[in-house]
PDB file of C-alpha atoms in Angstrom:
ATOM      1  CA  MET I   1     141.427  98.471 -79.029  1.00  0.00           C
ATOM      2  CA  LYS I   2     141.767 101.743 -77.694  1.00  0.00           C
ATOM      3  CA  TYR I   3     140.174 104.789 -79.005  1.00  0.00           C
ATOM      4  CA  GLU I   4     142.263 107.676 -77.506  1.00  0.00           C
ATOM      5  CA  SER I   5     140.598 110.988 -79.233  1.00  0.00           C
ATOM      6  CA  PHE I   6     138.564 111.711 -81.825  1.00  0.00           C
ATOM      7  CA  LYS I   7     141.462 113.640 -83.884  1.00  0.00           C
ATOM      8  CA  LYS I   8     143.559 110.657 -83.639  1.00  0.00           C
ATOM      9  CA  ASN I   9     140.711 107.666 -84.246  1.00  0.00           C
ATOM     10  CA  GLY I  10     138.272 109.797 -86.237  1.00  0.00           C
ATOM     11  CA  TYR I  11     134.741 108.821 -87.275  1.00  0.00           C
ATOM     12  CA  ILE I  12     133.282 105.559 -86.835  1.00  0.00           C
ATOM     13  CA  PHE I  13     130.084 104.485 -89.262  1.00  0.00           C
ATOM     14  CA  PRO I  14     127.364 103.075 -87.331  1.00  0.00           C
ATOM     15  CA  PRO I  15     125.827  99.709 -87.796  1.00  0.00           C
ATOM     16  CA  ARG I  16     122.616  99.766 -89.967  1.00  0.00           C
ATOM     17  CA  PRO I  17     120.482  97.133 -91.231  1.00  0.00           C
ATOM     18  CA  GLU I  18     120.268  96.522 -94.897  1.00  0.00           C
ATOM     19  CA  TYR I  19     118.135  93.168 -94.903  1.00  0.00           C
ATOM     20  CA  LYS I  20     114.730  93.471 -95.047  1.00  0.00           C
ATOM     21  CA  CYS I  21     111.580  91.209 -93.617  1.00  0.00           C
ATOM     22  CA  PRO I  22     108.048  91.414 -93.983  1.00  0.00           C
ATOM     23  CA  ALA I  23     105.716  91.831 -91.104  1.00  0.00           C
ATOM     24  CA  GLY I  24     104.294  88.419 -92.133  1.00  0.00           C
ATOM     25  CA  GLU I  25     107.210  86.565 -91.846  1.00  0.00           C
ATOM     26  CA  LEU I  26     108.310  87.839 -88.061  1.00  0.00           C
ATOM     27  CA  ASP I  27     107.511  84.431 -86.865  1.00  0.00           C
ATOM     28  CA  LYS I  28     110.399  82.554 -88.585  1.00  0.00           C
ATOM     29  CA  TYR I  29     113.066  84.649 -86.621  1.00  0.00           C
ATOM     30  CA  ASP I  30     111.271  84.165 -83.509  1.00  0.00           C
ATOM     31  CA  ASN I  31     113.582  81.213 -82.792  1.00  0.00           C
ATOM     32  CA  GLY I  32     115.832  82.583 -79.972  1.00  0.00           C
ATOM     33  CA  GLN I  33     118.486  84.050 -81.812  1.00  0.00           C
ATOM     34  CA  TYR I  34     117.350  87.537 -82.468  1.00  0.00           C
ATOM     35  CA  LEU I  35     116.430  90.364 -80.244  1.00  0.00           C
ATOM     36  CA  ALA I  36     114.124  93.174 -81.254  1.00  0.00           C
ATOM     37  CA  GLN I  37     114.351  96.903 -80.845  1.00  0.00           C
ATOM     38  CA  PRO I  38     111.733  99.628 -82.023  1.00  0.00           C
ATOM     39  CA  LYS I  39     112.628 101.486 -85.223  1.00  0.00           C
ATOM     40  CA  TYR I  40     112.136 105.179 -84.800  1.00  0.00           C
ATOM     41  CA  ASN I  41     111.402 107.947 -87.306  1.00  0.00           C
ATOM     42  CA  GLY I  42     114.366 110.268 -86.845  1.00  0.00           C
ATOM     43  CA  THR I  43     118.173 110.362 -88.157  1.00  0.00           C
ATOM     44  CA  CYS I  44     120.546 107.902 -87.102  1.00  0.00           C
ATOM     45  CA  VAL I  45     123.396 109.612 -85.034  1.00  0.00           C
ATOM     46  CA  PRO I  46     126.780 108.860 -83.550  1.00  0.00           C
ATOM     47  CA  ILE I  47     127.753 110.900 -80.850  1.00  0.00           C
ATOM     48  CA  PHE I  48     131.764 111.302 -80.041  1.00  0.00           C
ATOM     49  CA  THR I  49     132.460 112.543 -76.582  1.00  0.00           C
ATOM     50  CA  ASN I  50     134.785 112.376 -73.553  1.00  0.00           C
ATOM     51  CA  GLY I  51     132.654 114.817 -71.410  1.00  0.00           C
ATOM     52  CA  ASP I  52     134.602 117.889 -72.734  1.00  0.00           C
ATOM     53  CA  GLU I  53     134.636 117.565 -76.411  1.00  0.00           C
ATOM     54  CA  LEU I  54     131.611 116.558 -78.466  1.00  0.00           C
ATOM     55  CA  HIS I  55     131.360 115.390 -82.049  1.00  0.00           C
ATOM     56  CA  VAL I  56     127.440 114.989 -83.626  1.00  0.00           C
ATOM     57  CA  PHE I  57     127.499 113.446 -86.736  1.00  0.00           C
ATOM     58  CA  ASN I  58     124.686 111.422 -89.038  1.00  0.00           C
ATOM     59  CA  ARG I  59     125.653 108.118 -90.557  1.00  0.00           C
ATOM     60  CA  HIS I  60     127.006 109.680 -93.728  1.00  0.00           C
ATOM     61  CA  LYS I  61     129.553 111.487 -91.935  1.00  0.00           C
ATOM     62  CA  GLU I  62     128.206 114.916 -91.975  1.00  0.00           C
ATOM     63  CA  ARG I  63     128.054 116.987 -88.940  1.00  0.00           C
ATOM     64  CA  LEU I  64     124.905 117.903 -87.695  1.00  0.00           C
ATOM     65  CA  ALA I  65     124.885 121.495 -87.931  1.00  0.00           C
ATOM     66  CA  LEU I  66     120.906 121.793 -86.513  1.00  0.00           C
ATOM     67  CA  LEU I  67     122.537 120.383 -83.376  1.00  0.00           C
ATOM     68  CA  ASN I  68     124.907 123.385 -82.449  1.00  0.00           C
ATOM     69  CA  ASN I  69     123.171 124.491 -79.325  1.00  0.00           C
ATOM     70  CA  TYR I  70     121.686 120.733 -78.704  1.00  0.00           C
ATOM     71  CA  LYS I  71     118.536 121.916 -77.726  1.00  0.00           C
ATOM     72  CA  GLY I  72     119.213 120.940 -73.861  1.00  0.00           C
ATOM     73  CA  ILE I  73     120.215 117.500 -74.578  1.00  0.00           C
ATOM     74  CA  GLU I  74     122.888 116.332 -71.974  1.00  0.00           C
ATOM     75  CA  PHE I  75     125.140 114.639 -74.408  1.00  0.00           C
ATOM     76  CA  ARG I  76     128.466 115.458 -72.723  1.00  0.00           C
ATOM     77  CA  LYS I  77     127.328 113.586 -69.478  1.00  0.00           C
ATOM     78  CA  LEU I  78     126.979 110.297 -71.438  1.00  0.00           C
ATOM     79  CA  ALA I  79     131.094 110.024 -70.833  1.00  0.00           C
ATOM     80  CA  VAL I  80     131.019 108.088 -67.463  1.00  0.00           C
ATOM     81  CA  THR I  81     134.815 108.740 -67.205  1.00  0.00           C
ATOM     82  CA  GLN I  82     136.948 111.288 -68.774  1.00  0.00           C
ATOM     83  CA  ASN I  83     137.962 108.807 -71.316  1.00  0.00           C
ATOM     84  CA  TRP I  84     136.170 108.453 -74.891  1.00  0.00           C
ATOM     85  CA  TYR I  85     132.706 107.116 -75.717  1.00  0.00           C
ATOM     86  CA  VAL I  86     130.818 106.677 -79.007  1.00  0.00           C
ATOM     87  CA  TYR I  87     126.862 105.880 -78.626  1.00  0.00           C
ATOM     88  CA  VAL I  88     124.793 105.282 -81.618  1.00  0.00           C
ATOM     89  CA  GLY I  89     121.096 106.340 -81.462  1.00  0.00           C
ATOM     90  CA  GLU I  90     118.326 108.014 -83.126  1.00  0.00           C
ATOM     91  CA  TYR I  91     117.872 111.893 -82.925  1.00  0.00           C
ATOM     92  CA  LEU I  92     114.150 112.780 -83.323  1.00  0.00           C
ATOM     93  CA  ASN I  93     113.925 115.600 -85.540  1.00  0.00           C
ATOM     94  CA  LYS I  94     111.102 114.980 -87.680  1.00  0.00           C
ATOM     95  CA  GLY I  95     108.103 115.758 -85.309  1.00  0.00           C
ATOM     96  CA  LYS I  96     106.288 112.257 -85.543  1.00  0.00           C
ATOM     97  CA  TYR I  97     103.603 111.769 -82.929  1.00  0.00           C
ATOM     98  CA  GLY I  98     104.774 109.795 -80.203  1.00  0.00           C
ATOM     99  CA  GLU I  99     102.648 107.562 -77.521  1.00  0.00           C
ATOM    100  CA  THR I 100     101.713 110.945 -75.604  1.00  0.00           C
ATOM    101  CA  GLY I 101      99.894 112.030 -78.392  1.00  0.00           C
ATOM    102  CA  VAL I 102     102.364 114.971 -78.851  1.00  0.00           C
ATOM    103  CA  LYS I 103     105.356 115.624 -81.834  1.00  0.00           C
ATOM    104  CA  GLU I 104     108.457 114.233 -80.455  1.00  0.00           C
ATOM    105  CA  ARG I 105     111.449 116.571 -81.033  1.00  0.00           C
ATOM    106  CA  ASP I 106     114.869 116.891 -79.671  1.00  0.00           C
ATOM    107  CA  LYS I 107     115.538 113.633 -77.991  1.00  0.00           C
ATOM    108  CA  PHE I 108     118.597 111.279 -78.700  1.00  0.00           C
ATOM    109  CA  ILE I 109     117.641 107.460 -77.976  1.00  0.00           C
ATOM    110  CA  ILE I 110     120.547 105.043 -77.638  1.00  0.00           C
ATOM    111  CA  TRP I 111     120.545 102.033 -79.130  1.00  0.00           C
ATOM    112  CA  ASP I 112     124.092 100.983 -79.441  1.00  0.00           C
ATOM    113  CA  VAL I 113     127.783 101.497 -77.588  1.00  0.00           C
ATOM    114  CA  LEU I 114     130.790 101.164 -79.950  1.00  0.00           C
ATOM    115  CA  VAL I 115     133.292 102.682 -77.715  1.00  0.00           C
ATOM    116  CA  TRP I 116     133.372 102.479 -73.718  1.00  0.00           C
ATOM    117  CA  ASP I 117     135.723 104.258 -71.738  1.00  0.00           C
ATOM    118  CA  GLY I 118     138.205 104.485 -74.511  1.00  0.00           C
ATOM    119  CA  ASN I 119     137.690 101.087 -75.501  1.00  0.00           C
ATOM    120  CA  TYR I 120     136.529 100.403 -79.150  1.00  0.00           C
ATOM    121  CA  LEU I 121     134.557  97.400 -78.559  1.00  0.00           C
ATOM    122  CA  ILE I 122     135.392  95.239 -81.502  1.00  0.00           C
ATOM    123  CA  GLY I 123     134.712  91.504 -81.094  1.00  0.00           C
ATOM    124  CA  SER I 124     132.054  92.099 -78.901  1.00  0.00           C
ATOM    125  CA  THR I 125     128.980  90.433 -78.844  1.00  0.00           C
ATOM    126  CA  LEU I 126     125.464  92.750 -78.979  1.00  0.00           C
ATOM    127  CA  THR I 127     124.253  91.138 -76.081  1.00  0.00           C
ATOM    128  CA  GLU I 128     127.555  92.169 -74.044  1.00  0.00           C
ATOM    129  CA  ARG I 129     126.853  95.926 -75.401  1.00  0.00           C
ATOM    130  CA  LEU I 130     123.146  96.048 -74.201  1.00  0.00           C
ATOM    131  CA  ASP I 131     124.074  94.327 -71.159  1.00  0.00           C
ATOM    132  CA  LEU I 132     126.857  97.204 -70.458  1.00  0.00           C
ATOM    133  CA  LEU I 133     124.201 100.135 -71.376  1.00  0.00           C
ATOM    134  CA  GLU I 134     121.581  98.411 -69.373  1.00  0.00           C
ATOM    135  CA  SER I 135     123.859  98.558 -66.034  1.00  0.00           C
ATOM    136  CA  ILE I 136     124.654 102.129 -66.537  1.00  0.00           C
ATOM    137  CA  PHE I 137     121.323 103.183 -67.687  1.00  0.00           C
ATOM    138  CA  PRO I 138     118.709 100.578 -66.180  1.00  0.00           C
ATOM    139  CA  CYS I 139     115.384 100.890 -68.336  1.00  0.00           C
ATOM    140  CA  LYS I 140     112.847 102.900 -66.787  1.00  0.00           C
ATOM    141  CA  ARG I 141     109.546 103.769 -68.478  1.00  0.00           C
ATOM    142  CA  ALA I 142     108.729 106.795 -66.505  1.00  0.00           C
ATOM    143  CA  VAL I 143     110.668 110.129 -65.723  1.00  0.00           C
ATOM    144  CA  VAL I 144     109.987 113.652 -64.321  1.00  0.00           C
ATOM    145  CA  GLY I 145     111.816 115.797 -66.732  1.00  0.00           C
ATOM    146  CA  THR I 146     113.176 119.110 -65.976  1.00  0.00           C
ATOM    147  CA  ASN I 147     111.322 120.651 -68.921  1.00  0.00           C
ATOM    148  CA  THR I 148     108.756 118.140 -69.741  1.00  0.00           C
ATOM    149  CA  GLY I 149     107.013 117.173 -66.473  1.00  0.00           C
ATOM    150  CA  LEU I 150     106.183 113.624 -66.016  1.00  0.00           C
ATOM    151  CA  GLU I 151     106.900 111.390 -69.044  1.00  0.00           C
ATOM    152  CA  VAL I 152     105.578 107.632 -69.074  1.00  0.00           C
ATOM    153  CA  TYR I 153     106.369 105.229 -72.131  1.00  0.00           C
ATOM    154  CA  ASP I 154     105.634 101.531 -73.192  1.00  0.00           C
ATOM    155  CA  HIS I 155     108.605 101.370 -75.867  1.00  0.00           C
ATOM    156  CA  LEU I 156     111.146 103.837 -74.617  1.00  0.00           C
ATOM    157  CA  CYS I 157     113.260 104.007 -71.728  1.00  0.00           C
ATOM    158  CA  CYS I 158     114.106 107.017 -69.760  1.00  0.00           C
ATOM    159  CA  THR I 159     117.706 107.917 -68.350  1.00  0.00           C
ATOM    160  CA  GLN I 160     118.824 110.371 -65.565  1.00  0.00           C
ATOM    161  CA  PHE I 161     119.931 112.924 -68.431  1.00  0.00           C
ATOM    162  CA  ASN I 162     117.988 115.584 -69.957  1.00  0.00           C
ATOM    163  CA  GLY I 163     116.662 114.307 -73.642  1.00  0.00           C
ATOM    164  CA  ILE I 164     118.708 111.276 -73.433  1.00  0.00           C
ATOM    165  CA  TYR I 165     116.542 107.634 -73.972  1.00  0.00           C
ATOM    166  CA  LYS I 166     117.475 104.469 -74.695  1.00  0.00           C
ATOM    167  CA  ALA I 167     115.589 101.848 -77.066  1.00  0.00           C
ATOM    168  CA  PRO I 168     113.996  98.896 -75.015  1.00  0.00           C
ATOM    169  CA  THR I 169     114.968  95.343 -76.106  1.00  0.00           C
ATOM    170  CA  TYR I 170     112.547  92.494 -76.659  1.00  0.00           C
ATOM    171  CA  MET I 171     113.425  88.919 -76.673  1.00  0.00           C
ATOM    172  CA  GLY I 172     110.432  87.473 -78.554  1.00  0.00           C
ATOM    173  CA  ASN I 173     106.648  87.431 -79.821  1.00  0.00           C
ATOM    174  CA  PHE I 174     107.823  89.978 -82.506  1.00  0.00           C
ATOM    175  CA  ALA I 175     104.951  89.779 -84.329  1.00  0.00           C
ATOM    176  CA  GLU I 176     102.553  90.914 -81.982  1.00  0.00           C
ATOM    177  CA  LEU I 177     105.234  93.310 -80.642  1.00  0.00           C
ATOM    178  CA  TYR I 178     105.086  94.880 -84.421  1.00  0.00           C
ATOM    179  CA  LYS I 179     101.327  94.928 -84.224  1.00  0.00           C
ATOM    180  CA  GLN I 180     101.535  97.241 -81.089  1.00  0.00           C
ATOM    181  CA  ILE I 181     104.206  99.605 -82.153  1.00  0.00           C
ATOM    182  CA  VAL I 182     103.221 100.733 -85.446  1.00  0.00           C
ATOM    183  CA  LYS I 183      99.958 102.119 -84.489  1.00  0.00           C
ATOM    184  CA  VAL I 184     102.306 104.805 -83.147  1.00  0.00           C
ATOM    185  CA  ASP I 185     103.487 107.372 -85.719  1.00  0.00           C
ATOM    186  CA  LEU I 186     107.136 107.854 -84.249  1.00  0.00           C
ATOM    187  CA  TYR I 187     107.347 104.082 -84.606  1.00  0.00           C
ATOM    188  CA  GLU I 188     108.565 102.408 -88.314  1.00  0.00           C
ATOM    189  CA  GLY I 189     108.633  99.133 -87.268  1.00  0.00           C
ATOM    190  CA  LEU I 190     111.287  96.846 -85.667  1.00  0.00           C
ATOM    191  CA  VAL I 191     115.099  95.992 -86.016  1.00  0.00           C
ATOM    192  CA  LEU I 192     115.865  92.370 -85.349  1.00  0.00           C
ATOM    193  CA  LYS I 193     119.626  91.649 -84.159  1.00  0.00           C
ATOM    194  CA  LYS I 194     121.253  88.673 -83.787  1.00  0.00           C
ATOM    195  CA  LYS I 195     122.000  88.179 -80.188  1.00  0.00           C
ATOM    196  CA  ASP I 196     125.459  86.870 -80.281  1.00  0.00           C
ATOM    197  CA  SER I 197     126.811  88.660 -83.140  1.00  0.00           C
ATOM    198  CA  LYS I 198     130.278  90.681 -82.828  1.00  0.00           C
ATOM    199  CA  LEU I 199     130.888  94.123 -83.588  1.00  0.00           C
ATOM    200  CA  SER I 200     133.411  94.710 -86.655  1.00  0.00           C
ATOM    201  CA  PHE I 201     135.207  97.756 -87.621  1.00  0.00           C
ATOM    202  CA  GLY I 202     133.227 100.398 -88.815  1.00  0.00           C
ATOM    203  CA  THR I 203     135.453 102.113 -91.475  1.00  0.00           C
ATOM    204  CA  GLN I 204     132.842 102.324 -94.398  1.00  0.00           C
ATOM    205  CA  GLU I 205     129.025 103.097 -94.471  1.00  0.00           C
ATOM    206  CA  LEU I 206     127.909  99.660 -95.121  1.00  0.00           C
ATOM    207  CA  ASN I 207     129.088  97.867 -92.254  1.00  0.00           C
ATOM    208  CA  ASN I 208     127.844  95.388 -89.323  1.00  0.00           C
ATOM    209  CA  HIS I 209     124.837  94.844 -91.921  1.00  0.00           C
ATOM    210  CA  ASP I 210     124.822  91.213 -91.717  1.00  0.00           C
ATOM    211  CA  TRP I 211     123.680  90.540 -88.297  1.00  0.00           C
ATOM    212  CA  GLN I 212     120.455  93.117 -88.687  1.00  0.00           C
ATOM    213  CA  ILE I 213     117.068  92.786 -90.493  1.00  0.00           C
ATOM    214  CA  LYS I 214     114.507  95.657 -90.493  1.00  0.00           C
ATOM    215  CA  CYS I 215     110.892  95.248 -90.616  1.00  0.00           C
ATOM    216  CA  ARG I 216     109.060  98.529 -91.460  1.00  0.00           C
ATOM    217  CA  LYS I 217     105.345  99.549 -91.485  1.00  0.00           C
ATOM    218  CA  GLU I 218     103.758  99.179 -95.016  1.00  0.00           C
ATOM    219  CA  THR I 219     103.256 102.787 -96.786  1.00  0.00           C
ATOM    220  CA  LYS I 220     100.140 103.583 -98.717  1.00  0.00           C
ATOM    221  CA  ASN I 221     100.909 103.991-102.452  1.00  0.00           C
ATOM    222  CA  TYR I 222      98.091 106.118-103.901  1.00  0.00           C
ATOM    223  CA  ALA I 223      97.108 106.097-107.771  1.00  0.00           C
ATOM    224  CA  PHE I 224      96.069 109.294-109.288  1.00  0.00           C
TER     225      PHE I 224
END
């Protein structure tokens, strides 16, 4: 299906997980049918761009006014051609401590793509979309940033563009992975996704939820 312009085709609600899994049950999904991505503590953001126009929203279809200057994030360079692209990812805006021990801000982490080169990828599998992203943005765990110097990560992939990163994908051993990443403030846990699931239309806020499961770190409840 063609996606010809933002004005004509409009907003697409991003896929979001609704089902929950406690950490103690991760092993039952470690069966070859699922993959995992880190769940980052930020704001879910779909990006619409053709390299010239740029539209930035949250998952509630609200424009993000705080991104008016985009803090040097090279969103427009995500358009490989002059056609339209829609990426979904996490905008780090909460100042959570990352792997390097500093507060992470003003980074966009891609974890899915919905429109590629003017084509709305309805019916494509998750694996196909992630392979597409990997072909353009190969996962590199280190980069020398223009403004940040050397950056090295265990659970974050760097790209060639300032402020643009990609979520790594893990194929198994979810319980051990969970134990590792929840030690870092920036990571809320894991999102498990069915590898062979197919993208459906994002016409409403609750969409594409049946192939995703979130496993969040426990929060402490204090009694006073």
